[in-house]
CSV table of N, CA and C in Angstrom, one decimal:
chain,number,residue,atom,x,y,z
R,26,UNK,N,0.6,19.4,36.6
R,26,UNK,CA,0.5,19.0,35.3
R,26,UNK,C,-0.1,18.1,35.7
R,27,UNK,N,-1.2,17.7,34.3
R,27,UNK,CA,-2.1,16.9,34.2
R,27,UNK,C,-1.4,15.1,34.7
R,28,UNK,N,-2.0,14.4,35.0
R,28,UNK,CA,-1.4,12.7,35.2
R,28,UNK,C,-2.0,12.2,33.7
R,29,UNK,N,-0.6,11.6,33.3
R,29,UNK,CA,-1.0,11.1,32.1
R,29,UNK,C,-1.2,9.5,32.6
R,30,UNK,N,-1.9,9.1,31.1
R,30,UNK,CA,-2.3,7.7,31.0
R,30,UNK,C,-1.1,7.1,30.5
R,31,UNK,N,-0.8,5.9,30.8
R,31,UNK,CA,0.0,5.0,29.7
R,31,UNK,C,-0.2,4.7,28.5
R,32,UNK,N,0.4,4.4,27.6
R,32,UNK,CA,-0.1,4.2,26.4
R,32,UNK,C,0.0,3.0,26.6
R,33,UNK,N,-0.6,2.2,25.8
R,33,UNK,CA,-0.9,0.5,25.8
R,33,UNK,C,0.4,0.3,24.7
R,34,UNK,N,1.0,-1.0,24.8
R,34,UNK,CA,2.4,-1.2,23.4
R,34,UNK,C,1.2,-1.1,22.3
R,35,UNK,N,2.2,-1.1,21.3
R,35,UNK,CA,1.6,-1.3,20.3
R,35,UNK,C,1.2,-2.6,19.7
R,36,UNK,N,0.1,-2.9,19.0
R,36,UNK,CA,0.0,-4.4,18.7
R,36,UNK,C,1.0,-5.1,17.6
R,37,UNK,N,1.1,-6.3,17.9
R,37,UNK,CA,1.8,-7.3,17.0
R,37,UNK,C,1.7,-6.8,15.7
R,38,UNK,N,2.7,-6.9,14.8
R,38,UNK,CA,2.4,-6.3,13.5
R,38,UNK,C,1.5,-7.3,12.7
R,39,UNK,N,1.5,-8.7,13.3
R,39,UNK,CA,0.3,-9.6,12.6
R,39,UNK,C,-0.6,-9.8,13.1
R,40,UNK,N,-0.9,-8.9,14.1
R,40,UNK,CA,-2.3,-8.3,14.2
R,40,UNK,C,-3.2,-7.5,13.6
R,41,UNK,N,-2.7,-6.5,12.8
R,41,UNK,CA,-3.4,-5.9,12.2
R,41,UNK,C,-4.6,-6.1,10.8
R,42,UNK,N,-5.2,-6.0,10.5
R,42,UNK,CA,-5.6,-6.6,9.3
R,42,UNK,C,-5.3,-6.1,8.0
R,43,UNK,N,-4.4,-7.3,7.2
R,43,UNK,CA,-4.0,-6.9,6.0
R,43,UNK,C,-5.1,-7.4,5.0
R,44,UNK,N,-4.8,-6.8,3.8
R,44,UNK,CA,-5.9,-7.2,2.4
R,44,UNK,C,-5.3,-8.5,2.4
R,45,UNK,N,-6.4,-9.5,1.7
R,45,UNK,CA,-6.1,-11.1,1.5
R,45,UNK,C,-5.1,-10.5,-0.1
R,46,UNK,N,-4.1,-11.5,0.2
R,46,UNK,CA,-3.4,-12.2,-1.2
R,46,UNK,C,-2.2,-11.0,-1.0
R,47,UNK,N,-2.0,-9.9,-0.5
R,47,UNK,CA,-1.2,-9.2,-0.4
R,47,UNK,C,0.2,-9.7,0.1
R,48,UNK,N,1.2,-9.6,-0.6
R,48,UNK,CA,2.7,-9.8,-0.1
R,48,UNK,C,3.6,-8.6,0.9
R,49,UNK,N,3.9,-8.4,2.2
R,49,UNK,CA,4.4,-7.9,2.6
R,49,UNK,C,5.5,-7.3,1.5
R,50,UNK,N,5.7,-5.6,2.4
R,50,UNK,CA,6.7,-5.6,1.3
R,50,UNK,C,8.2,-5.9,1.4
R,51,UNK,N,8.5,-6.4,2.9
R,51,UNK,CA,9.5,-7.0,2.9
R,51,UNK,C,9.8,-8.3,2.5
R,52,UNK,N,9.0,-8.8,2.0
R,52,UNK,CA,9.2,-9.8,1.1
R,52,UNK,C,9.2,-9.8,-0.3
R,53,UNK,N,8.8,-8.6,-1.1
R,53,UNK,CA,9.1,-8.2,-2.2
R,53,UNK,C,10.5,-9.0,-2.8
R,54,UNK,N,11.8,-9.3,-1.6
R,54,UNK,CA,12.7,-9.5,-2.6
R,54,UNK,C,12.7,-10.9,-3.1
R,55,UNK,N,11.5,-12.0,-2.2
R,55,UNK,CA,11.6,-13.6,-3.3
R,55,UNK,C,11.3,-13.5,-4.4
R,56,UNK,N,10.1,-12.7,-4.4
R,56,UNK,CA,9.2,-13.6,-6.2
R,56,UNK,C,10.4,-13.3,-7.6
R,57,UNK,N,10.2,-13.8,-7.9
R,57,UNK,CA,11.0,-13.8,-9.2
R,57,UNK,C,10.9,-12.5,-10.2
R,58,UNK,N,11.9,-11.9,-10.6
R,58,UNK,CA,11.4,-10.8,-11.5
R,58,UNK,C,10.6,-11.2,-12.8
R,59,UNK,N,9.3,-10.1,-12.5
R,59,UNK,CA,8.4,-10.6,-13.7
R,59,UNK,C,6.8,-11.1,-13.1
R,60,UNK,N,7.0,-11.7,-11.9
R,60,UNK,CA,6.2,-12.3,-11.2
R,60,UNK,C,4.5,-11.5,-11.0
R,61,UNK,N,3.9,-12.0,-10.8
R,61,UNK,CA,2.6,-11.4,-10.3
R,61,UNK,C,2.3,-10.8,-9.4
R,62,UNK,N,2.0,-9.8,-8.2
R,62,UNK,CA,2.6,-9.5,-7.0
R,62,UNK,C,1.2,-8.3,-6.7
R,63,UNK,N,0.4,-8.7,-5.4
R,63,UNK,CA,-0.5,-7.7,-4.8
R,63,UNK,C,0.1,-7.0,-3.8
R,64,UNK,N,0.4,-5.8,-3.4
R,64,UNK,CA,0.9,-5.0,-2.4
R,64,UNK,C,-0.2,-4.5,-1.9
R,65,UNK,N,-0.1,-3.7,-0.5
R,65,UNK,CA,-0.8,-2.5,0.2
R,65,UNK,C,0.1,-1.9,1.2
R,66,UNK,N,-0.6,-0.8,1.1
R,66,UNK,CA,0.4,0.0,2.2
R,66,UNK,C,-0.3,1.7,2.0
R,67,UNK,N,-0.3,2.6,3.2
R,67,UNK,CA,-0.2,3.8,3.4
R,67,UNK,C,0.6,4.3,2.3
R,68,UNK,N,-0.3,5.3,1.5
R,68,UNK,CA,0.5,6.6,0.7
R,68,UNK,C,1.3,7.4,1.1
R,69,UNK,N,2.4,7.3,1.3
R,69,UNK,CA,3.4,8.1,1.6
R,69,UNK,C,4.0,9.3,1.1
R,70,UNK,N,3.7,8.7,-0.3
R,70,UNK,CA,4.5,9.3,-1.3
R,70,UNK,C,3.8,9.3,-2.9
R,71,UNK,N,3.3,10.8,-3.8
R,71,UNK,CA,2.6,10.6,-5.0
R,71,UNK,C,3.6,11.6,-5.6
R,72,UNK,N,4.0,11.3,-6.7
R,72,UNK,CA,4.9,12.0,-7.5
R,72,UNK,C,4.9,12.0,-9.1
R,73,UNK,N,4.6,12.7,-10.0
R,73,UNK,CA,4.5,13.2,-10.8
R,73,UNK,C,5.2,14.3,-11.7
R,74,UNK,N,6.6,13.4,-11.5
R,74,UNK,CA,7.9,14.4,-12.4
R,74,UNK,C,7.2,14.5,-13.8
R,75,UNK,N,7.7,16.2,-13.9
R,75,UNK,CA,7.5,16.6,-15.3
R,75,UNK,C,8.5,15.9,-16.5
R,76,UNK,N,9.6,15.2,-16.2
R,76,UNK,CA,10.3,14.9,-17.2
R,76,UNK,C,9.5,13.3,-17.3
R,77,UNK,N,9.0,12.4,-16.4
R,77,UNK,CA,8.3,11.1,-16.4
R,77,UNK,C,7.0,10.8,-17.7
R,78,UNK,N,7.3,11.7,-18.3
R,78,UNK,CA,6.5,11.8,-19.3
R,78,UNK,C,4.6,10.9,-19.3
R,79,UNK,N,3.9,11.4,-18.3
R,79,UNK,CA,3.0,10.9,-17.5
R,79,UNK,C,3.0,9.9,-16.3
R,80,UNK,N,4.2,9.8,-16.1
R,80,UNK,CA,4.0,8.3,-15.1
R,80,UNK,C,4.2,8.8,-13.6
R,81,UNK,N,3.2,8.0,-13.1
R,81,UNK,CA,3.1,8.2,-11.4
R,81,UNK,C,4.1,7.5,-10.8
R,82,UNK,N,4.8,7.9,-10.0
R,82,UNK,CA,6.0,7.2,-9.0
R,82,UNK,C,4.8,7.2,-7.5
R,83,UNK,N,4.4,6.1,-7.1
R,83,UNK,CA,3.9,5.5,-5.4
R,83,UNK,C,4.9,5.1,-4.6
R,84,UNK,N,4.7,5.6,-3.4
R,84,UNK,CA,5.7,4.8,-2.6
R,84,UNK,C,4.4,4.7,-1.3
R,85,UNK,N,4.2,3.4,-1.3
R,85,UNK,CA,3.6,2.9,0.1
R,85,UNK,C,4.3,2.0,0.9
R,86,UNK,N,3.5,2.1,2.4
R,86,UNK,CA,4.3,2.0,3.4
R,86,UNK,C,3.1,0.1,3.9
R,87,UNK,N,3.8,-0.5,4.4
R,87,UNK,CA,3.2,-1.5,5.5
R,87,UNK,C,3.9,-1.4,6.6
R,88,UNK,N,3.3,-2.7,7.4
R,88,UNK,CA,4.1,-3.0,8.7
R,88,UNK,C,5.8,-3.4,8.9
R,89,UNK,N,6.0,-3.8,7.4
R,89,UNK,CA,7.3,-4.1,7.3
R,89,UNK,C,8.2,-3.3,6.5
R,90,UNK,N,7.7,-2.5,5.5
R,90,UNK,CA,8.4,-1.7,4.9
R,90,UNK,C,7.9,-0.7,4.0
R,91,UNK,N,8.9,-0.3,2.9
R,91,UNK,CA,8.3,0.5,2.0
R,91,UNK,C,8.1,0.2,0.5
R,92,UNK,N,7.1,0.3,-0.5
R,92,UNK,CA,7.1,-0.6,-1.6
R,92,UNK,C,7.0,0.8,-2.3
R,93,UNK,N,7.6,0.8,-3.6
R,93,UNK,CA,7.6,1.7,-5.4
R,93,UNK,C,6.4,1.2,-5.8
R,94,UNK,N,5.9,1.8,-6.5
R,94,UNK,CA,4.6,1.4,-7.6
R,94,UNK,C,4.9,2.9,-8.7
R,95,UNK,N,4.9,1.8,-9.7
R,95,UNK,CA,5.1,2.9,-11.2
R,95,UNK,C,3.7,2.5,-11.5
R,96,UNK,N,3.3,4.0,-11.9
R,96,UNK,CA,1.9,4.1,-12.7
R,96,UNK,C,1.7,4.3,-14.1
R,97,UNK,N,1.8,3.7,-15.3
R,97,UNK,CA,1.4,4.5,-16.4
R,97,UNK,C,0.4,5.1,-16.6
R,98,UNK,N,0.5,6.1,-17.6
R,98,UNK,CA,-0.3,7.3,-17.7
R,98,UNK,C,-1.6,6.6,-18.5
R,99,UNK,N,-1.7,5.9,-18.7
R,99,UNK,CA,-2.9,5.2,-19.3
R,99,UNK,C,-3.6,4.3,-18.2
R,100,UNK,N,-2.8,3.9,-17.3
R,100,UNK,CA,-3.4,2.8,-15.9
R,100,UNK,C,-3.8,3.8,-15.1
R,101,UNK,N,-3.0,5.4,-14.9
R,101,UNK,CA,-3.7,6.2,-14.3
R,101,UNK,C,-4.7,6.8,-14.8
R,102,UNK,N,-5.3,7.4,-15.6
R,102,UNK,CA,-6.4,7.5,-16.2
R,102,UNK,C,-7.7,6.5,-15.7
R,103,UNK,N,-7.0,5.6,-16.1
R,103,UNK,CA,-8.4,4.6,-15.7
R,103,UNK,C,-8.3,5.0,-14.0
R,104,UNK,N,-7.5,4.3,-13.1
R,104,UNK,CA,-7.7,4.6,-11.8
R,104,UNK,C,-7.3,5.7,-10.6
R,105,UNK,N,-7.5,7.1,-11.9
R,105,UNK,CA,-7.1,8.6,-10.8
R,105,UNK,C,-7.8,8.8,-10.0
R,106,UNK,N,-8.7,8.5,-9.3
R,106,UNK,CA,-9.7,8.8,-8.1
R,106,UNK,C,-9.1,7.9,-7.2
R,107,UNK,N,-8.8,6.7,-7.0
R,107,UNK,CA,-7.7,6.0,-5.9
R,107,UNK,C,-6.5,6.9,-6.2
R,108,UNK,N,-5.8,6.6,-7.3
R,108,UNK,CA,-4.1,7.2,-7.0
R,108,UNK,C,-4.2,8.9,-6.3
R,109,UNK,N,-5.5,9.9,-6.5
R,109,UNK,CA,-5.2,11.0,-6.3
R,109,UNK,C,-5.9,10.7,-4.7
R,110,UNK,N,-6.9,9.8,-4.3
R,110,UNK,CA,-7.2,10.5,-3.4
R,110,UNK,C,-7.3,9.0,-1.9
R,111,UNK,N,-6.7,8.4,-2.6
R,111,UNK,CA,-6.8,6.8,-2.0
R,111,UNK,C,-5.3,7.0,-0.5
R,112,UNK,N,-6.2,7.0,0.3
R,112,UNK,CA,-4.7,6.8,1.3
R,112,UNK,C,-4.8,5.6,1.8
R,113,UNK,N,-4.9,4.5,1.5
R,113,UNK,CA,-4.8,3.2,1.7
R,113,UNK,C,-4.9,2.5,0.6
R,114,UNK,N,-4.2,1.7,-0.4
R,114,UNK,CA,-4.1,1.1,-2.0
R,114,UNK,C,-3.7,0.0,-1.8
R,115,UNK,N,-4.4,-1.2,-2.5
R,115,UNK,CA,-3.9,-2.5,-2.9
R,115,UNK,C,-3.8,-2.2,-4.4
R,116,UNK,N,-2.2,-2.6,-4.7
R,116,UNK,CA,-2.3,-3.0,-6.1
R,116,UNK,C,-1.9,-3.9,-6.6
R,117,UNK,N,-2.2,-4.2,-7.8
R,117,UNK,CA,-1.6,-6.0,-8.4
R,117,UNK,C,-1.2,-5.5,-9.6
R,118,UNK,N,0.3,-5.7,-9.7
R,118,UNK,CA,1.2,-5.6,-10.9
R,118,UNK,C,2.1,-6.7,-10.9
R,119,UNK,N,3.3,-6.2,-11.9
R,119,UNK,CA,4.6,-7.1,-12.4
R,119,UNK,C,5.3,-6.4,-11.2
R,120,UNK,N,6.4,-7.5,-10.9
R,120,UNK,CA,7.4,-7.2,-10.2
R,120,UNK,C,8.6,-6.7,-11.0
R,121,UNK,N,9.2,-5.9,-10.9
R,121,UNK,CA,10.5,-5.4,-12.1
R,121,UNK,C,11.6,-5.1,-11.0
R,122,UNK,N,12.8,-5.9,-11.0
R,122,UNK,CA,14.1,-5.2,-10.5
R,122,UNK,C,14.8,-4.8,-11.4
R,123,UNK,N,15.3,-3.7,-10.8
R,123,UNK,CA,16.7,-3.2,-11.4
R,123,UNK,C,17.6,-2.8,-10.4
R,124,UNK,N,18.9,-3.8,-10.4
R,124,UNK,CA,19.4,-4.5,-9.9
R,124,UNK,C,19.1,-4.0,-8.1
R,125,UNK,N,19.3,-3.6,-6.9
R,125,UNK,CA,18.6,-3.9,-6.0
R,125,UNK,C,17.3,-2.7,-5.8
R,126,UNK,N,16.9,-2.2,-6.9
R,126,UNK,CA,15.9,-1.5,-6.9
R,126,UNK,C,14.7,-2.6,-7.1
R,127,UNK,N,13.2,-2.5,-6.5
R,127,UNK,CA,12.2,-3.4,-6.9
R,127,UNK,C,10.8,-2.2,-7.2
R,128,UNK,N,10.6,-2.6,-8.1
R,128,UNK,CA,9.3,-2.0,-8.6
R,128,UNK,C,7.9,-3.0,-8.6
R,129,UNK,N,6.7,-2.3,-8.3
R,129,UNK,CA,5.6,-3.1,-8.8
R,129,UNK,C,5.1,-2.0,-9.9
R,130,UNK,N,5.1,-2.4,-11.0
R,130,UNK,CA,4.4,-1.8,-12.3
R,130,UNK,C,2.8,-2.1,-12.2
R,131,UNK,N,1.9,-1.2,-11.7
R,131,UNK,CA,0.8,-1.2,-11.5
R,131,UNK,C,0.1,-2.1,-12.7
R,132,UNK,N,-0.7,-2.8,-12.5
R,132,UNK,CA,-1.5,-3.0,-13.4
R,132,UNK,C,-3.3,-3.1,-13.3
R,133,UNK,N,-3.4,-2.9,-11.6
R,133,UNK,CA,-5.1,-2.9,-11.3
R,133,UNK,C,-4.1,-2.1,-9.6
R,134,UNK,N,-5.4,-1.1,-9.4
R,134,UNK,CA,-4.9,-0.3,-8.3
R,134,UNK,C,-6.7,0.4,-7.1
R,135,UNK,N,-6.9,-0.5,-6.2
R,135,UNK,CA,-8.0,-0.2,-5.5
R,135,UNK,C,-7.5,0.3,-4.4
R,136,UNK,N,-8.4,1.3,-3.9
R,136,UNK,CA,-8.4,1.7,-2.8
R,136,UNK,C,-9.6,1.2,-1.6
R,137,UNK,N,-8.5,1.1,-0.5
R,137,UNK,CA,-9.3,-0.1,0.8
R,137,UNK,C,-9.2,0.8,1.5
R,138,UNK,N,-9.4,2.6,1.4
R,138,UNK,CA,-9.3,3.1,2.6
R,138,UNK,C,-9.7,2.8,3.7
R,139,UNK,N,-11.4,2.6,3.5
R,139,UNK,CA,-12.3,2.3,4.1
R,139,UNK,C,-11.8,1.3,5.2
R,140,UNK,N,-10.7,0.8,5.1
R,140,UNK,CA,-10.1,-0.8,6.1
R,140,UNK,C,-9.5,0.5,7.3
R,141,UNK,N,-9.0,1.6,6.9
R,141,UNK,CA,-8.3,2.8,7.7
R,141,UNK,C,-9.7,2.9,8.8
R,142,UNK,N,-11.2,3.4,8.3
R,142,UNK,CA,-11.7,3.7,9.4
R,142,UNK,C,-12.1,2.8,10.1
R,143,UNK,N,-12.5,1.6,9.8
R,143,UNK,CA,-12.5,0.2,10.6
R,143,UNK,C,-11.5,0.5,11.9
R,144,UNK,N,-10.6,0.7,12.1
R,144,UNK,CA,-9.9,0.7,12.5
R,144,UNK,C,-9.7,1.9,13.9
R,145,UNK,N,-10.4,2.8,13.8
R,145,UNK,CA,-11.2,4.4,14.4
R,145,UNK,C,-12.5,3.9,15.4
R,146,UNK,N,-13.5,2.7,14.8
R,146,UNK,CA,-13.9,2.0,15.0
R,146,UNK,C,-14.3,1.9,16.5
R,147,UNK,N,-15.0,2.7,18.0
R,147,UNK,CA,-14.7,2.1,18.9
R,147,UNK,C,-15.3,0.7,19.3
R,148,UNK,N,-14.5,0.3,19.9
R,148,UNK,CA,-14.9,-1.2,20.1
R,148,UNK,C,-14.4,-2.1,18.8
R,149,UNK,N,-13.7,-1.5,17.8
R,149,UNK,CA,-13.7,-2.5,16.8
R,149,UNK,C,-12.1,-3.5,17.6
R,150,UNK,N,-13.0,-5.0,16.9
R,150,UNK,CA,-11.7,-6.0,17.5
R,150,UNK,C,-11.2,-6.5,16.0
R,151,UNK,N,-9.8,-6.3,16.4
R,151,UNK,CA,-8.6,-6.2,14.9
R,151,UNK,C,-8.8,-8.3,14.4
R,152,UNK,N,-9.2,-9.0,15.7
R,152,UNK,CA,-9.1,-10.4,15.4
R,152,UNK,C,-10.3,-10.6,14.2
R,153,UNK,N,-11.5,-10.2,15.1
R,153,UNK,CA,-12.7,-10.1,14.0
R,153,UNK,C,-12.2,-9.7,12.9
R,154,UNK,N,-11.8,-8.7,12.6
R,154,UNK,CA,-12.1,-8.1,10.9
R,154,UNK,C,-10.7,-8.6,10.3
R,155,UNK,N,-9.5,-9.0,10.8
R,155,UNK,CA,-8.2,-9.6,10.1
R,155,UNK,C,-8.6,-9.9,8.8
R,156,UNK,N,-7.9,-9.7,7.6
R,156,UNK,CA,-8.0,-9.9,6.4
R,156,UNK,C,-9.3,-9.4,5.7
R,157,UNK,N,-9.9,-8.0,6.0
R,157,UNK,CA,-11.4,-7.9,5.8
R,157,UNK,C,-10.8,-6.8,4.5
R,158,UNK,N,-10.8,-6.8,3.5
R,158,UNK,CA,-11.0,-5.3,2.8
R,158,UNK,C,-12.0,-4.1,2.9
């Protein structure tokens, strides 16, 4: 059996590059209902239920948890490529609370997937690129 190299410990969540002005998913309980926020995360789920009249539901995950995003049909047409193909998205929108469920109703969607590619670059220095979209 070949010798296995020890895995380095995972980096501290604060050391990962974070898109500027984005609130972590765990902090979405703080702003008031209707506040304009920006969130970013890996796209875990894209749903377009037939009964939702063209509404798309996204689930994004960052280092602190998940965030639900609602994309209305008109906005989807404008940001179609990002919604369909983006691996890492930055979404700006209004916070909506319904009891304990929090959603971000999207107003702007940015595909920031190239940030993921930076992490694969040999010799990538996380500290030198922190906050770079």
